[in-house]
Amino acid sequence: MEIYKQIWDEIKKADNILLIAHINPDGDALGSELSLYPILKRMGKKVTVFNATKPLPEYLDFLPNFDKVTNKLPKKTDLTISFDCGSFDRLGLEEKPSFLINIDHHISNTNYGDINLIEPNHASTSQVIYDILKANNIDIPADTAVCIYTALVTDTGSFQYESVNDKVFECAADLVRCGVKPDFVSKMLFQRDRLSRLRLLAKAYETIEMCCEGKVAFVEVTKEMMEITGAIKDDTDTIVNSVRALAPVEVACMLREDDEGIKISLRSKNYADVSKIAQKHGGGGHIRAAGATIKGEFDFEKVKEMLKKDLKEIV
Ligand SMILES: [Mn+2]
């Protein structure tokens, strides 16, 4: 496709390249922004991998060149490429870059770049990068392959989501040929759990409340639970997913108390569009995964009652 070639032409022209992704990066954001680093270095470019968030999530520290990610912007940039970021404000940049390529797979992307490559049917932004490399006959070194593969694993819930199709597996298979060891990535992602996280899960699971004939489940995380267990914010990431895994549940909702108010994370299984509910409360996301913050509200029961009314409509 023309745009895949056009993007590579811009990369070839530029000397100083800035790779960025959204704040509070997940596996796809960080994997994507790190994936081009070895290739661009090999081409002789000056490359900065930027993320506004510090510290970065520890569970991704095995990604090649993780230690190259900086929260300081370089003096000179000819080309900025953003990854996995639906809107400009989530990049954590103060000024618009001189030339920006926006590569993403969120259908809600606001096309804030000078070139925008948005592929909503791709399972991860890293899969879009893979296609760009293939379209331009670029060899994929192992360091790049690990980043693309990790992003694919994390954004598909280990190849479980509706976004997973033949192309995803073909991409994964090719990345293994390029040097990825799937068991290494799995061990790094899923076999380095923290005791504080398990202790937090135990406390949070005590609060599970089912309603709407079991189709909706709520789970709560209070500041007190975090303090007692020594858990960090990253430790709360997957709680809502495991609550969704309950047999009758269509929508799982986690309520987490923080300084601003109550953060809600919504996950659905088969049919409910939770992005609508998140949007109603000033947040956003995908159909199956979305979130919002109810600012200035610290009453769990009140928020639950409000959400129950919304959720009744969609389950
Ligand atoms: Mn993504």
PDB file of C-alpha atoms and ligand atoms in Angstrom:
ATOM      1  CA  MET A   1       0.000   0.000   0.000  1.00  0.00           C
ATOM      2  CA  GLU A   2       1.121   3.520  -0.876  1.00  0.00           C
ATOM      3  CA  ILE A   3       1.066   4.951   2.656  1.00  0.00           C
ATOM      4  CA  TYR A   4       3.313   2.120   3.946  1.00  0.00           C
ATOM      5  CA  LYS A   5       5.927   3.167   1.376  1.00  0.00           C
ATOM      6  CA  GLN A   6       5.371   6.861   2.034  1.00  0.00           C
ATOM      7  CA  ILE A   7       6.085   6.369   5.749  1.00  0.00           C
ATOM      8  CA  TRP A   8       9.335   4.601   4.982  1.00  0.00           C
ATOM      9  CA  ASP A   9      10.344   7.386   2.569  1.00  0.00           C
ATOM     10  CA  GLU A  10       9.884   9.926   5.375  1.00  0.00           C
ATOM     11  CA  ILE A  11      12.010   7.782   7.688  1.00  0.00           C
ATOM     12  CA  LYS A  12      14.770   7.511   5.064  1.00  0.00           C
ATOM     13  CA  LYS A  13      14.811  11.306   4.633  1.00  0.00           C
ATOM     14  CA  ALA A  14      15.056  12.126   8.358  1.00  0.00           C
ATOM     15  CA  ASP A  15      18.277  12.203  10.401  1.00  0.00           C
ATOM     16  CA  ASN A  16      16.888  12.859  13.891  1.00  0.00           C
ATOM     17  CA  ILE A  17      13.909  10.687  14.692  1.00  0.00           C
ATOM     18  CA  LEU A  18      11.739  10.751  17.800  1.00  0.00           C
ATOM     19  CA  LEU A  19       9.680   7.662  18.646  1.00  0.00           C
ATOM     20  CA  ILE A  20       6.855   8.232  21.128  1.00  0.00           C
ATOM     21  CA  ALA A  21       3.780   6.494  22.556  1.00  0.00           C
ATOM     22  CA  HIS A  22       0.948   7.275  24.934  1.00  0.00           C
ATOM     23  CA  ILE A  23       1.442   8.096  28.612  1.00  0.00           C
ATOM     24  CA  ASN A  24       1.053   5.230  31.117  1.00  0.00           C
ATOM     25  CA  PRO A  25       2.314   2.890  28.400  1.00  0.00           C
ATOM     26  CA  ASP A  26       1.152  -0.720  28.096  1.00  0.00           C
ATOM     27  CA  GLY A  27       2.923  -3.534  26.240  1.00  0.00           C
ATOM     28  CA  ASP A  28       1.757  -2.331  22.848  1.00  0.00           C
ATOM     29  CA  ALA A  29       2.742   1.298  23.435  1.00  0.00           C
ATOM     30  CA  LEU A  30       6.228   0.522  24.732  1.00  0.00           C
ATOM     31  CA  GLY A  31       6.796  -2.475  22.451  1.00  0.00           C
ATOM     32  CA  SER A  32       5.814  -0.410  19.419  1.00  0.00           C
ATOM     33  CA  GLU A  33       7.960   2.607  20.199  1.00  0.00           C
ATOM     34  CA  LEU A  34      10.979   0.399  20.940  1.00  0.00           C
ATOM     35  CA  SER A  35      10.515  -1.863  17.932  1.00  0.00           C
ATOM     36  CA  LEU A  36      11.988   0.471  15.309  1.00  0.00           C
ATOM     37  CA  TYR A  37      14.946   1.533  17.446  1.00  0.00           C
ATOM     38  CA  PRO A  38      17.398  -1.206  16.332  1.00  0.00           C
ATOM     39  CA  ILE A  39      16.447  -0.804  12.669  1.00  0.00           C
ATOM     40  CA  LEU A  40      16.765   2.988  12.644  1.00  0.00           C
ATOM     41  CA  LYS A  41      20.095   2.816  14.508  1.00  0.00           C
ATOM     42  CA  ARG A  42      21.329   0.317  11.926  1.00  0.00           C
ATOM     43  CA  MET A  43      20.344   2.861   9.239  1.00  0.00           C
ATOM     44  CA  GLY A  44      22.599   5.410  10.985  1.00  0.00           C
ATOM     45  CA  LYS A  45      19.814   7.605  12.370  1.00  0.00           C
ATOM     46  CA  LYS A  46      19.897   9.535  15.623  1.00  0.00           C
ATOM     47  CA  VAL A  47      16.985   8.029  17.502  1.00  0.00           C
ATOM     48  CA  THR A  48      15.251   9.057  20.725  1.00  0.00           C
ATOM     49  CA  VAL A  49      12.645   6.794  22.304  1.00  0.00           C
ATOM     50  CA  PHE A  50      10.470   9.038  24.469  1.00  0.00           C
ATOM     51  CA  ASN A  51       7.765   8.383  27.008  1.00  0.00           C
ATOM     52  CA  ALA A  52       6.408  11.071  29.309  1.00  0.00           C
ATOM     53  CA  THR A  53       5.652   8.565  32.096  1.00  0.00           C
ATOM     54  CA  LYS A  54       8.220   7.757  34.728  1.00  0.00           C
ATOM     55  CA  PRO A  55       8.809   5.188  36.101  1.00  0.00           C
ATOM     56  CA  LEU A  56       7.917   2.834  33.281  1.00  0.00           C
ATOM     57  CA  PRO A  57       6.081  -0.406  34.126  1.00  0.00           C
ATOM     58  CA  GLU A  58       8.595  -2.883  35.526  1.00  0.00           C
ATOM     59  CA  TYR A  59       7.015  -5.951  33.930  1.00  0.00           C
ATOM     60  CA  LEU A  60       8.149  -4.691  30.508  1.00  0.00           C
ATOM     61  CA  ASP A  61      11.800  -4.226  31.534  1.00  0.00           C
ATOM     62  CA  PHE A  62      12.898  -7.224  29.422  1.00  0.00           C
ATOM     63  CA  LEU A  63      12.086  -5.445  26.168  1.00  0.00           C
ATOM     64  CA  PRO A  64      15.315  -4.856  24.223  1.00  0.00           C
ATOM     65  CA  ASN A  65      16.538  -1.253  24.743  1.00  0.00           C
ATOM     66  CA  PHE A  66      14.067  -0.633  27.594  1.00  0.00           C
ATOM     67  CA  ASP A  67      16.828   1.408  29.280  1.00  0.00           C
ATOM     68  CA  LYS A  68      16.995   3.731  26.242  1.00  0.00           C
ATOM     69  CA  VAL A  69      13.503   5.113  26.894  1.00  0.00           C
ATOM     70  CA  THR A  70      13.767   8.660  28.189  1.00  0.00           C
ATOM     71  CA  ASN A  71      11.343  11.318  29.402  1.00  0.00           C
ATOM     72  CA  LYS A  72      13.579  14.081  28.065  1.00  0.00           C
ATOM     73  CA  LEU A  73      13.019  15.433  24.588  1.00  0.00           C
ATOM     74  CA  PRO A  74      15.992  15.853  22.229  1.00  0.00           C
ATOM     75  CA  LYS A  75      17.050  19.299  21.019  1.00  0.00           C
ATOM     76  CA  LYS A  76      16.637  18.486  17.363  1.00  0.00           C
ATOM     77  CA  THR A  77      13.923  16.406  15.707  1.00  0.00           C
ATOM     78  CA  ASP A  78      13.168  16.130  11.979  1.00  0.00           C
ATOM     79  CA  LEU A  79      10.533  13.444  12.292  1.00  0.00           C
ATOM     80  CA  THR A  80       8.319  12.267  15.135  1.00  0.00           C
ATOM     81  CA  ILE A  81       6.470   8.961  14.977  1.00  0.00           C
ATOM     82  CA  SER A  82       3.736   8.274  17.531  1.00  0.00           C
ATOM     83  CA  PHE A  83       2.454   4.788  18.286  1.00  0.00           C
ATOM     84  CA  ASP A  84      -0.745   3.400  19.786  1.00  0.00           C
ATOM     85  CA  CYS A  85      -1.994   6.819  20.830  1.00  0.00           C
ATOM     86  CA  GLY A  86      -5.578   7.830  20.014  1.00  0.00           C
ATOM     87  CA  SER A  87      -5.261  11.555  20.666  1.00  0.00           C
ATOM     88  CA  PHE A  88      -2.475  14.136  20.737  1.00  0.00           C
ATOM     89  CA  ASP A  89      -2.974  15.084  24.406  1.00  0.00           C
ATOM     90  CA  ARG A  90      -2.124  11.531  25.525  1.00  0.00           C
ATOM     91  CA  LEU A  91       1.423  11.862  24.132  1.00  0.00           C
ATOM     92  CA  GLY A  92       2.438  14.194  26.949  1.00  0.00           C
ATOM     93  CA  LEU A  93       4.006  16.690  24.504  1.00  0.00           C
ATOM     94  CA  GLU A  94       3.641  20.408  24.994  1.00  0.00           C
ATOM     95  CA  GLU A  95       4.183  21.440  21.406  1.00  0.00           C
ATOM     96  CA  LYS A  96       3.107  19.911  18.155  1.00  0.00           C
ATOM     97  CA  PRO A  97       6.189  18.392  16.421  1.00  0.00           C
ATOM     98  CA  SER A  98       7.325  19.778  13.071  1.00  0.00           C
ATOM     99  CA  PHE A  99       6.363  16.594  11.242  1.00  0.00           C
ATOM    100  CA  LEU A 100       4.382  13.816  12.845  1.00  0.00           C
ATOM    101  CA  ILE A 101       3.484  10.335  11.645  1.00  0.00           C
ATOM    102  CA  ASN A 102       0.635   8.815  13.657  1.00  0.00           C
ATOM    103  CA  ILE A 103       0.528   4.992  13.650  1.00  0.00           C
ATOM    104  CA  ASP A 104      -2.293   3.353  15.585  1.00  0.00           C
ATOM    105  CA  HIS A 105      -5.119   0.811  15.660  1.00  0.00           C
ATOM    106  CA  HIS A 106      -7.715   2.671  17.770  1.00  0.00           C
ATOM    107  CA  ILE A 107     -10.850   3.345  15.765  1.00  0.00           C
ATOM    108  CA  SER A 108     -11.310   6.513  17.855  1.00  0.00           C
ATOM    109  CA  ASN A 109      -7.977   7.979  16.654  1.00  0.00           C
ATOM    110  CA  THR A 110      -8.347  11.712  15.969  1.00  0.00           C
ATOM    111  CA  ASN A 111      -5.902  11.770  13.009  1.00  0.00           C
ATOM    112  CA  TYR A 112      -3.682  14.355  14.678  1.00  0.00           C
ATOM    113  CA  GLY A 113      -0.623  13.574  12.522  1.00  0.00           C
ATOM    114  CA  ASP A 114       0.694  14.918   9.219  1.00  0.00           C
ATOM    115  CA  ILE A 115       0.507  11.320   8.031  1.00  0.00           C
ATOM    116  CA  ASN A 116      -2.017   9.054   9.751  1.00  0.00           C
ATOM    117  CA  LEU A 117      -1.946   5.273   9.445  1.00  0.00           C
ATOM    118  CA  ILE A 118      -4.823   3.888  11.504  1.00  0.00           C
ATOM    119  CA  GLU A 119      -5.695   0.208  11.139  1.00  0.00           C
ATOM    120  CA  PRO A 120      -8.663  -0.549  13.442  1.00  0.00           C
ATOM    121  CA  ASN A 121      -8.745  -4.201  12.383  1.00  0.00           C
ATOM    122  CA  HIS A 122      -5.181  -4.821  13.517  1.00  0.00           C
ATOM    123  CA  ALA A 123      -4.802  -6.539  16.874  1.00  0.00           C
ATOM    124  CA  SER A 124      -1.998  -4.237  17.976  1.00  0.00           C
ATOM    125  CA  THR A 125      -0.140  -1.171  16.766  1.00  0.00           C
ATOM    126  CA  SER A 126       2.919  -3.404  16.583  1.00  0.00           C
ATOM    127  CA  GLN A 127       1.154  -5.475  13.933  1.00  0.00           C
ATOM    128  CA  VAL A 128       0.839  -2.300  11.838  1.00  0.00           C
ATOM    129  CA  ILE A 129       4.593  -1.759  12.237  1.00  0.00           C
ATOM    130  CA  TYR A 130       5.180  -5.332  11.117  1.00  0.00           C
ATOM    131  CA  ASP A 131       3.183  -4.649   7.943  1.00  0.00           C
ATOM    132  CA  ILE A 132       5.164  -1.472   7.278  1.00  0.00           C
ATOM    133  CA  LEU A 133       8.444  -3.379   7.575  1.00  0.00           C
ATOM    134  CA  LYS A 134       7.176  -6.166   5.303  1.00  0.00           C
ATOM    135  CA  ALA A 135       5.839  -3.738   2.699  1.00  0.00           C
ATOM    136  CA  ASN A 136       9.293  -2.161   2.509  1.00  0.00           C
ATOM    137  CA  ASN A 137      11.278  -5.421   2.540  1.00  0.00           C
ATOM    138  CA  ILE A 138      13.050  -4.554   5.778  1.00  0.00           C
ATOM    139  CA  ASP A 139      14.825  -7.378   7.619  1.00  0.00           C
ATOM    140  CA  ILE A 140      13.456  -7.784  11.141  1.00  0.00           C
ATOM    141  CA  PRO A 141      16.212  -8.259  13.723  1.00  0.00           C
ATOM    142  CA  ALA A 142      15.460 -10.340  16.831  1.00  0.00           C
ATOM    143  CA  ASP A 143      15.397  -7.252  19.085  1.00  0.00           C
ATOM    144  CA  THR A 144      12.656  -5.739  16.954  1.00  0.00           C
ATOM    145  CA  ALA A 145      10.760  -9.020  16.704  1.00  0.00           C
ATOM    146  CA  VAL A 146      10.630  -9.392  20.513  1.00  0.00           C
ATOM    147  CA  CYS A 147       9.088  -5.932  20.840  1.00  0.00           C
ATOM    148  CA  ILE A 148       6.485  -6.503  18.117  1.00  0.00           C
ATOM    149  CA  TYR A 149       5.619  -9.948  19.499  1.00  0.00           C
ATOM    150  CA  THR A 150       5.314  -8.786  23.118  1.00  0.00           C
ATOM    151  CA  ALA A 151       2.962  -5.994  22.040  1.00  0.00           C
ATOM    152  CA  LEU A 152       0.897  -8.531  20.111  1.00  0.00           C
ATOM    153  CA  VAL A 153       0.672 -10.851  23.134  1.00  0.00           C
ATOM    154  CA  THR A 154      -0.312  -8.120  25.584  1.00  0.00           C
ATOM    155  CA  ASP A 155      -2.880  -6.429  23.305  1.00  0.00           C
ATOM    156  CA  THR A 156      -4.623  -9.717  22.467  1.00  0.00           C
ATOM    157  CA  GLY A 157      -4.713 -11.098  26.025  1.00  0.00           C
ATOM    158  CA  SER A 158      -2.337 -13.854  24.880  1.00  0.00           C
ATOM    159  CA  PHE A 159      -4.126 -14.417  21.545  1.00  0.00           C
ATOM    160  CA  GLN A 160      -7.578 -14.661  23.109  1.00  0.00           C
ATOM    161  CA  TYR A 161      -9.493 -11.603  21.880  1.00  0.00           C
ATOM    162  CA  GLU A 162     -11.837 -11.083  18.937  1.00  0.00           C
ATOM    163  CA  SER A 163      -9.071  -9.227  17.103  1.00  0.00           C
ATOM    164  CA  VAL A 164      -7.115 -12.481  16.699  1.00  0.00           C
ATOM    165  CA  ASN A 165      -7.263 -13.941  13.187  1.00  0.00           C
ATOM    166  CA  ASP A 166      -5.104 -15.801  10.692  1.00  0.00           C
ATOM    167  CA  LYS A 167      -2.987 -12.700   9.995  1.00  0.00           C
ATOM    168  CA  VAL A 168      -2.140 -12.330  13.679  1.00  0.00           C
ATOM    169  CA  PHE A 169      -0.877 -15.900  13.878  1.00  0.00           C
ATOM    170  CA  GLU A 170       1.024 -15.531  10.606  1.00  0.00           C
ATOM    171  CA  CYS A 171       2.686 -12.409  11.994  1.00  0.00           C
ATOM    172  CA  ALA A 172       3.509 -14.211  15.267  1.00  0.00           C
ATOM    173  CA  ALA A 173       4.915 -17.215  13.391  1.00  0.00           C
ATOM    174  CA  ASP A 174       7.152 -14.972  11.305  1.00  0.00           C
ATOM    175  CA  LEU A 175       8.391 -13.175  14.429  1.00  0.00           C
ATOM    176  CA  VAL A 176       9.360 -16.552  15.902  1.00  0.00           C
ATOM    177  CA  ARG A 177      11.332 -17.195  12.710  1.00  0.00           C
ATOM    178  CA  CYS A 178      13.047 -13.837  13.309  1.00  0.00           C
ATOM    179  CA  GLY A 179      14.270 -15.028  16.694  1.00  0.00           C
ATOM    180  CA  VAL A 180      11.474 -14.602  19.260  1.00  0.00           C
ATOM    181  CA  LYS A 181      11.301 -17.283  21.954  1.00  0.00           C
ATOM    182  CA  PRO A 182       7.590 -17.327  22.921  1.00  0.00           C
ATOM    183  CA  ASP A 183       8.258 -19.095  26.229  1.00  0.00           C
ATOM    184  CA  PHE A 184      10.795 -16.409  27.183  1.00  0.00           C
ATOM    185  CA  VAL A 185       8.277 -13.632  26.524  1.00  0.00           C
ATOM    186  CA  SER A 186       5.545 -15.528  28.426  1.00  0.00           C
ATOM    187  CA  LYS A 187       7.832 -16.111  31.387  1.00  0.00           C
ATOM    188  CA  MET A 188       8.856 -12.455  31.472  1.00  0.00           C
ATOM    189  CA  LEU A 189       5.239 -11.275  31.235  1.00  0.00           C
ATOM    190  CA  PHE A 190       3.433 -13.839  33.375  1.00  0.00           C
ATOM    191  CA  GLN A 191       5.872 -15.665  35.633  1.00  0.00           C
ATOM    192  CA  ARG A 192       7.339 -12.741  37.564  1.00  0.00           C
ATOM    193  CA  ASP A 193       4.354 -11.954  39.724  1.00  0.00           C
ATOM    194  CA  ARG A 194       4.597  -9.861  42.871  1.00  0.00           C
ATOM    195  CA  LEU A 195       3.465 -11.148  46.254  1.00  0.00           C
ATOM    196  CA  SER A 196       1.910  -7.745  46.955  1.00  0.00           C
ATOM    197  CA  ARG A 197      -0.270  -8.222  43.898  1.00  0.00           C
ATOM    198  CA  LEU A 198      -1.559 -11.621  45.038  1.00  0.00           C
ATOM    199  CA  ARG A 199      -2.255 -10.240  48.505  1.00  0.00           C
ATOM    200  CA  LEU A 200      -4.172  -7.381  46.906  1.00  0.00           C
ATOM    201  CA  LEU A 201      -6.165  -9.803  44.727  1.00  0.00           C
ATOM    202  CA  ALA A 202      -7.174 -11.753  47.841  1.00  0.00           C
ATOM    203  CA  LYS A 203      -8.537  -8.591  49.429  1.00  0.00           C
ATOM    204  CA  ALA A 204     -10.201  -7.312  46.280  1.00  0.00           C
ATOM    205  CA  TYR A 205     -11.920 -10.630  45.512  1.00  0.00           C
ATOM    206  CA  GLU A 206     -13.611 -10.439  48.933  1.00  0.00           C
ATOM    207  CA  THR A 207     -15.550  -7.417  47.648  1.00  0.00           C
ATOM    208  CA  ILE A 208     -16.967  -8.993  44.475  1.00  0.00           C
ATOM    209  CA  GLU A 209     -20.638  -8.224  44.109  1.00  0.00           C
ATOM    210  CA  MET A 210     -22.798  -9.735  41.393  1.00  0.00           C
ATOM    211  CA  CYS A 211     -25.957  -8.215  39.990  1.00  0.00           C
ATOM    212  CA  CYS A 212     -28.197  -8.308  36.894  1.00  0.00           C
ATOM    213  CA  GLU A 213     -28.585 -12.098  37.262  1.00  0.00           C
ATOM    214  CA  GLY A 214     -24.844 -12.511  37.467  1.00  0.00           C
ATOM    215  CA  LYS A 215     -24.188 -10.704  34.194  1.00  0.00           C
ATOM    216  CA  VAL A 216     -22.519  -7.806  35.990  1.00  0.00           C
ATOM    217  CA  ALA A 217     -19.807  -8.084  38.635  1.00  0.00           C
ATOM    218  CA  PHE A 218     -18.230  -5.283  40.651  1.00  0.00           C
ATOM    219  CA  VAL A 219     -14.902  -5.425  42.431  1.00  0.00           C
ATOM    220  CA  GLU A 220     -13.412  -2.756  44.661  1.00  0.00           C
ATOM    221  CA  VAL A 221      -9.887  -1.605  45.405  1.00  0.00           C
ATOM    222  CA  THR A 222      -9.469   0.925  48.199  1.00  0.00           C
ATOM    223  CA  LYS A 223      -6.421   2.966  49.124  1.00  0.00           C
ATOM    224  CA  GLU A 224      -6.338   1.097  52.408  1.00  0.00           C
ATOM    225  CA  MET A 225      -6.028  -2.256  50.605  1.00  0.00           C
ATOM    226  CA  MET A 226      -3.130  -0.874  48.583  1.00  0.00           C
ATOM    227  CA  GLU A 227      -1.389   0.375  51.709  1.00  0.00           C
ATOM    228  CA  ILE A 228      -1.844  -2.821  53.749  1.00  0.00           C
ATOM    229  CA  THR A 229      -0.584  -5.066  50.963  1.00  0.00           C
ATOM    230  CA  GLY A 230       2.119  -2.728  49.690  1.00  0.00           C
ATOM    231  CA  ALA A 231       0.628  -2.993  46.218  1.00  0.00           C
ATOM    232  CA  ILE A 232       1.398  -0.497  43.453  1.00  0.00           C
ATOM    233  CA  LYS A 233      -0.915   0.795  40.712  1.00  0.00           C
ATOM    234  CA  ASP A 234       0.423  -1.788  38.203  1.00  0.00           C
ATOM    235  CA  ASP A 235      -0.758  -4.524  40.585  1.00  0.00           C
ATOM    236  CA  THR A 236      -4.392  -3.535  39.949  1.00  0.00           C
ATOM    237  CA  ASP A 237      -4.148  -3.918  36.154  1.00  0.00           C
ATOM    238  CA  THR A 238      -5.588  -7.387  35.610  1.00  0.00           C
ATOM    239  CA  ILE A 239      -8.054  -7.664  38.505  1.00  0.00           C
ATOM    240  CA  VAL A 240     -10.992  -6.643  36.360  1.00  0.00           C
ATOM    241  CA  ASN A 241     -10.075  -9.198  33.680  1.00  0.00           C
ATOM    242  CA  SER A 242     -10.129 -12.074  36.151  1.00  0.00           C
ATOM    243  CA  VAL A 243     -13.536 -10.959  37.440  1.00  0.00           C
ATOM    244  CA  ARG A 244     -14.854 -10.915  33.868  1.00  0.00           C
ATOM    245  CA  ALA A 245     -13.689 -14.537  33.588  1.00  0.00           C
ATOM    246  CA  LEU A 246     -16.483 -15.645  35.969  1.00  0.00           C
ATOM    247  CA  ALA A 247     -18.861 -17.874  33.982  1.00  0.00           C
ATOM    248  CA  PRO A 248     -22.057 -15.782  33.914  1.00  0.00           C
ATOM    249  CA  VAL A 249     -20.381 -12.368  33.732  1.00  0.00           C
ATOM    250  CA  GLU A 250     -20.798 -10.181  30.660  1.00  0.00           C
ATOM    251  CA  VAL A 251     -19.464  -6.967  32.209  1.00  0.00           C
ATOM    252  CA  ALA A 252     -16.918  -6.675  34.999  1.00  0.00           C
ATOM    253  CA  CYS A 253     -16.336  -3.344  36.646  1.00  0.00           C
ATOM    254  CA  MET A 254     -13.493  -2.412  38.957  1.00  0.00           C
ATOM    255  CA  LEU A 255     -13.805   0.639  41.182  1.00  0.00           C
ATOM    256  CA  ARG A 256     -10.494   1.948  42.443  1.00  0.00           C
ATOM    257  CA  GLU A 257     -10.076   4.796  44.876  1.00  0.00           C
ATOM    258  CA  ASP A 258      -7.285   7.273  44.133  1.00  0.00           C
ATOM    259  CA  ASP A 259      -6.485  10.895  44.953  1.00  0.00           C
ATOM    260  CA  GLU A 260      -8.773  12.289  42.259  1.00  0.00           C
ATOM    261  CA  GLY A 261     -11.830  10.177  42.994  1.00  0.00           C
ATOM    262  CA  ILE A 262     -12.977   6.728  41.904  1.00  0.00           C
ATOM    263  CA  LYS A 263     -11.491   5.212  38.775  1.00  0.00           C
ATOM    264  CA  ILE A 264     -13.733   2.763  36.988  1.00  0.00           C
ATOM    265  CA  SER A 265     -12.440   0.054  34.635  1.00  0.00           C
ATOM    266  CA  LEU A 266     -14.979  -1.797  32.534  1.00  0.00           C
ATOM    267  CA  ARG A 267     -14.509  -5.067  30.631  1.00  0.00           C
ATOM    268  CA  SER A 268     -17.085  -6.952  28.599  1.00  0.00           C
ATOM    269  CA  LYS A 269     -17.012 -10.481  27.239  1.00  0.00           C
ATOM    270  CA  ASN A 270     -19.348 -10.987  24.281  1.00  0.00           C
ATOM    271  CA  TYR A 271     -21.684  -8.210  23.290  1.00  0.00           C
ATOM    272  CA  ALA A 272     -21.881  -5.230  25.684  1.00  0.00           C
ATOM    273  CA  ASP A 273     -20.323  -1.973  24.438  1.00  0.00           C
ATOM    274  CA  VAL A 274     -18.705  -0.574  27.586  1.00  0.00           C
ATOM    275  CA  SER A 275     -17.015   2.311  25.758  1.00  0.00           C
ATOM    276  CA  LYS A 276     -20.407   4.078  25.697  1.00  0.00           C
ATOM    277  CA  ILE A 277     -20.692   3.950  29.472  1.00  0.00           C
ATOM    278  CA  ALA A 278     -17.129   5.154  29.936  1.00  0.00           C
ATOM    279  CA  GLN A 279     -17.795   8.036  27.549  1.00  0.00           C
ATOM    280  CA  LYS A 280     -20.939   8.991  29.449  1.00  0.00           C
ATOM    281  CA  HIS A 281     -18.741   9.507  32.511  1.00  0.00           C
ATOM    282  CA  GLY A 282     -16.008  11.442  30.755  1.00  0.00           C
ATOM    283  CA  GLY A 283     -13.736   8.521  29.830  1.00  0.00           C
ATOM    284  CA  GLY A 284     -13.265   6.330  26.770  1.00  0.00           C
ATOM    285  CA  GLY A 285     -11.707   3.203  25.331  1.00  0.00           C
ATOM    286  CA  HIS A 286     -12.662   0.197  23.261  1.00  0.00           C
ATOM    287  CA  ILE A 287     -15.945  -1.767  23.043  1.00  0.00           C
ATOM    288  CA  ARG A 288     -14.612  -4.526  25.331  1.00  0.00           C
ATOM    289  CA  ALA A 289     -12.314  -2.451  27.534  1.00  0.00           C
ATOM    290  CA  ALA A 290     -12.913   1.092  28.696  1.00  0.00           C
ATOM    291  CA  GLY A 291     -12.521   3.343  31.708  1.00  0.00           C
ATOM    292  CA  ALA A 292     -13.281   6.680  33.305  1.00  0.00           C
ATOM    293  CA  THR A 293     -12.608   8.632  36.496  1.00  0.00           C
ATOM    294  CA  ILE A 294     -15.472   9.931  38.620  1.00  0.00           C
ATOM    295  CA  LYS A 295     -13.633  12.984  39.926  1.00  0.00           C
ATOM    296  CA  GLY A 296     -14.289  14.208  43.443  1.00  0.00           C
ATOM    297  CA  GLU A 297     -16.437  11.174  44.288  1.00  0.00           C
ATOM    298  CA  PHE A 298     -15.213   8.748  46.947  1.00  0.00           C
ATOM    299  CA  ASP A 299     -18.422   6.865  47.801  1.00  0.00           C
ATOM    300  CA  PHE A 300     -18.180   3.363  46.281  1.00  0.00           C
ATOM    301  CA  GLU A 301     -21.863   2.565  46.886  1.00  0.00           C
ATOM    302  CA  LYS A 302     -23.019   5.704  45.115  1.00  0.00           C
ATOM    303  CA  VAL A 303     -20.869   5.015  42.056  1.00  0.00           C
ATOM    304  CA  LYS A 304     -22.023   1.390  41.972  1.00  0.00           C
ATOM    305  CA  GLU A 305     -25.708   2.365  42.057  1.00  0.00           C
ATOM    306  CA  MET A 306     -25.128   4.813  39.221  1.00  0.00           C
ATOM    307  CA  LEU A 307     -23.299   2.194  37.131  1.00  0.00           C
ATOM    308  CA  LYS A 308     -25.876  -0.484  37.866  1.00  0.00           C
ATOM    309  CA  LYS A 309     -28.498   1.679  36.168  1.00  0.00           C
ATOM    310  CA  ASP A 310     -26.247   2.162  33.117  1.00  0.00           C
ATOM    311  CA  LEU A 311     -25.223  -1.475  32.919  1.00  0.00           C
ATOM    312  CA  LYS A 312     -28.783  -2.822  33.212  1.00  0.00           C
ATOM    313  CA  GLU A 313     -29.427  -1.192  29.851  1.00  0.00           C
ATOM    314  CA  ILE A 314     -26.654  -3.032  28.034  1.00  0.00           C
ATOM    315  CA  VAL A 315     -26.513  -6.564  29.497  1.00  0.00           C
TER     316      VAL A 315
HETATM  317 MN    MN B   1      -2.730  -1.092  21.319  1.00  0.00          MN
END
